[in-house]
Amino acid sequence: MLTGLRGATVIVRPSGELDMSTAAYFHTRLRHAMAFNTPPRVVVDAEDLAFCDSSGLSVLVAALREIEAAGGRFVLSGLNARLLRILKITGLDRKLQVYRTVDEAAAHLAATP
């Protein structure tokens, strides 16, 4: 899992599978990303994410709540068709903003207060 910066936005790039065995580690990485700036601005770039189960979705929702509670912004980018479908089926597409690319996501966060 890689983490990088685009200006004041932290980019977290999980890869492989986000499931019960990796969700706790992913959540820890997201908490580190949240602590980098105040208010936090975090993009999860899922381009290299092959699989995400309910544990992974729970971490994304928890991160969204924590970041919004801190006055920050949290978005996703680079989702494959399967993950987009899961978000639609679960209704999470109405809660989680999704951008096609990490550049679009980071630009949006940089442009919004």
Tab-separated table of C-alpha atoms in Angstrom:
chain	number	residue	atom	x	y	z
A	1	MET	CA	0.000	0.000	0.000
A	2	LEU	CA	1.466	3.303	-1.095
A	3	THR	CA	0.796	6.743	0.330
A	4	GLY	CA	1.692	10.014	-1.366
A	5	LEU	CA	0.865	13.705	-1.518
A	6	ARG	CA	-0.668	16.044	-4.056
A	7	GLY	CA	-0.364	19.446	-2.461
A	8	ALA	CA	-2.305	19.212	0.818
A	9	THR	CA	-4.162	16.060	-0.258
A	10	VAL	CA	-3.008	12.649	0.923
A	11	ILE	CA	-3.344	9.847	-1.617
A	12	VAL	CA	-3.663	6.289	-0.275
A	13	ARG	CA	-3.266	3.496	-2.846
A	14	PRO	CA	-4.321	0.064	-1.651
A	15	SER	CA	-3.532	-2.858	-3.909
A	16	GLY	CA	-4.610	-6.455	-4.137
A	17	GLU	CA	-7.450	-7.404	-1.836
A	18	LEU	CA	-9.168	-5.289	0.785
A	19	ASP	CA	-10.835	-7.882	2.965
A	20	MET	CA	-11.079	-9.086	6.537
A	21	SER	CA	-7.364	-9.906	6.647
A	22	THR	CA	-6.208	-6.471	5.422
A	23	ALA	CA	-8.972	-4.112	6.606
A	24	ALA	CA	-7.409	-3.283	10.000
A	25	TYR	CA	-4.078	-2.382	8.393
A	26	PHE	CA	-5.865	-0.276	5.759
A	27	HIS	CA	-7.813	1.550	8.470
A	28	THR	CA	-4.575	2.295	10.320
A	29	ARG	CA	-3.076	3.725	7.114
A	30	LEU	CA	-6.147	5.881	6.598
A	31	ARG	CA	-5.900	7.194	10.160
A	32	HIS	CA	-2.282	8.180	9.507
A	33	ALA	CA	-3.418	9.931	6.321
A	34	MET	CA	-6.141	11.763	8.269
A	35	ALA	CA	-3.619	13.041	10.787
A	36	PHE	CA	-1.342	14.579	8.153
A	37	ASN	CA	-3.375	17.780	7.594
A	38	THR	CA	-6.080	19.695	9.374
A	39	PRO	CA	-8.693	19.467	8.060
A	40	PRO	CA	-7.870	16.124	6.453
A	41	ARG	CA	-8.161	15.684	2.691
A	42	VAL	CA	-7.788	12.086	1.588
A	43	VAL	CA	-8.168	10.288	-1.731
A	44	VAL	CA	-8.260	6.503	-1.855
A	45	ASP	CA	-6.960	5.583	-5.299
A	46	ALA	CA	-8.437	2.114	-5.873
A	47	GLU	CA	-6.936	1.600	-9.319
A	48	ASP	CA	-4.852	-1.370	-8.098
A	49	LEU	CA	-7.547	-2.791	-5.828
A	50	ALA	CA	-8.628	-6.172	-7.196
A	51	PHE	CA	-11.208	-7.051	-4.545
A	52	CYS	CA	-13.116	-5.401	-1.696
A	53	ASP	CA	-15.470	-7.197	0.679
A	54	SER	CA	-17.791	-5.885	3.392
A	55	SER	CA	-14.846	-5.401	5.776
A	56	GLY	CA	-13.200	-3.086	3.277
A	57	LEU	CA	-16.434	-1.197	2.667
A	58	SER	CA	-16.830	-0.769	6.429
A	59	VAL	CA	-13.376	0.802	6.630
A	60	LEU	CA	-14.236	3.227	3.815
A	61	VAL	CA	-17.460	4.273	5.556
A	62	ALA	CA	-15.689	4.641	8.912
A	63	ALA	CA	-12.992	6.794	7.298
A	64	LEU	CA	-15.630	8.958	5.622
A	65	ARG	CA	-17.357	9.555	8.960
A	66	GLU	CA	-14.110	10.275	10.811
A	67	ILE	CA	-12.809	12.660	8.174
A	68	GLU	CA	-16.104	14.514	7.833
A	69	ALA	CA	-16.328	14.800	11.645
A	70	ALA	CA	-12.921	16.473	11.546
A	71	GLY	CA	-14.152	18.930	8.896
A	72	GLY	CA	-12.270	17.213	6.087
A	73	ARG	CA	-13.021	15.632	2.735
A	74	PHE	CA	-12.707	11.995	1.640
A	75	VAL	CA	-13.163	10.724	-1.922
A	76	LEU	CA	-12.367	7.683	-4.039
A	77	SER	CA	-10.795	7.379	-7.467
A	78	GLY	CA	-9.938	4.728	-10.026
A	79	LEU	CA	-12.630	2.221	-9.070
A	80	ASN	CA	-13.125	-0.775	-11.318
A	81	ALA	CA	-16.578	-1.743	-12.604
A	82	ARG	CA	-17.057	-4.415	-9.936
A	83	LEU	CA	-16.408	-2.031	-7.047
A	84	LEU	CA	-18.584	0.661	-8.608
A	85	ARG	CA	-21.389	-1.896	-8.855
A	86	ILE	CA	-20.965	-2.873	-5.195
A	87	LEU	CA	-21.201	0.789	-4.182
A	88	LYS	CA	-24.421	1.151	-6.191
A	89	ILE	CA	-25.968	-2.043	-4.805
A	90	THR	CA	-25.196	-1.029	-1.217
A	91	GLY	CA	-26.227	2.609	-1.714
A	92	LEU	CA	-22.740	3.791	-0.796
A	93	ASP	CA	-22.479	5.564	-4.151
A	94	ARG	CA	-24.717	8.230	-2.570
A	95	LYS	CA	-22.304	8.726	0.338
A	96	LEU	CA	-18.871	8.265	-1.242
A	97	GLN	CA	-17.781	10.613	-4.018
A	98	VAL	CA	-16.019	8.802	-6.848
A	99	TYR	CA	-13.716	10.299	-9.476
A	100	ARG	CA	-12.342	8.628	-12.575
A	101	THR	CA	-8.710	9.469	-11.818
A	102	VAL	CA	-6.649	10.431	-8.804
A	103	ASP	CA	-5.743	13.699	-10.564
A	104	GLU	CA	-9.428	14.644	-10.869
A	105	ALA	CA	-10.066	13.723	-7.228
A	106	ALA	CA	-7.074	15.658	-5.909
A	107	ALA	CA	-7.929	18.688	-8.057
A	108	HIS	CA	-11.485	18.669	-6.710
A	109	LEU	CA	-10.298	18.518	-3.107
A	110	ALA	CA	-7.762	21.278	-3.708
A	111	ALA	CA	-10.485	23.509	-5.179
A	112	THR	CA	-12.996	23.038	-2.359
A	113	PRO	CA	-12.682	24.691	1.048
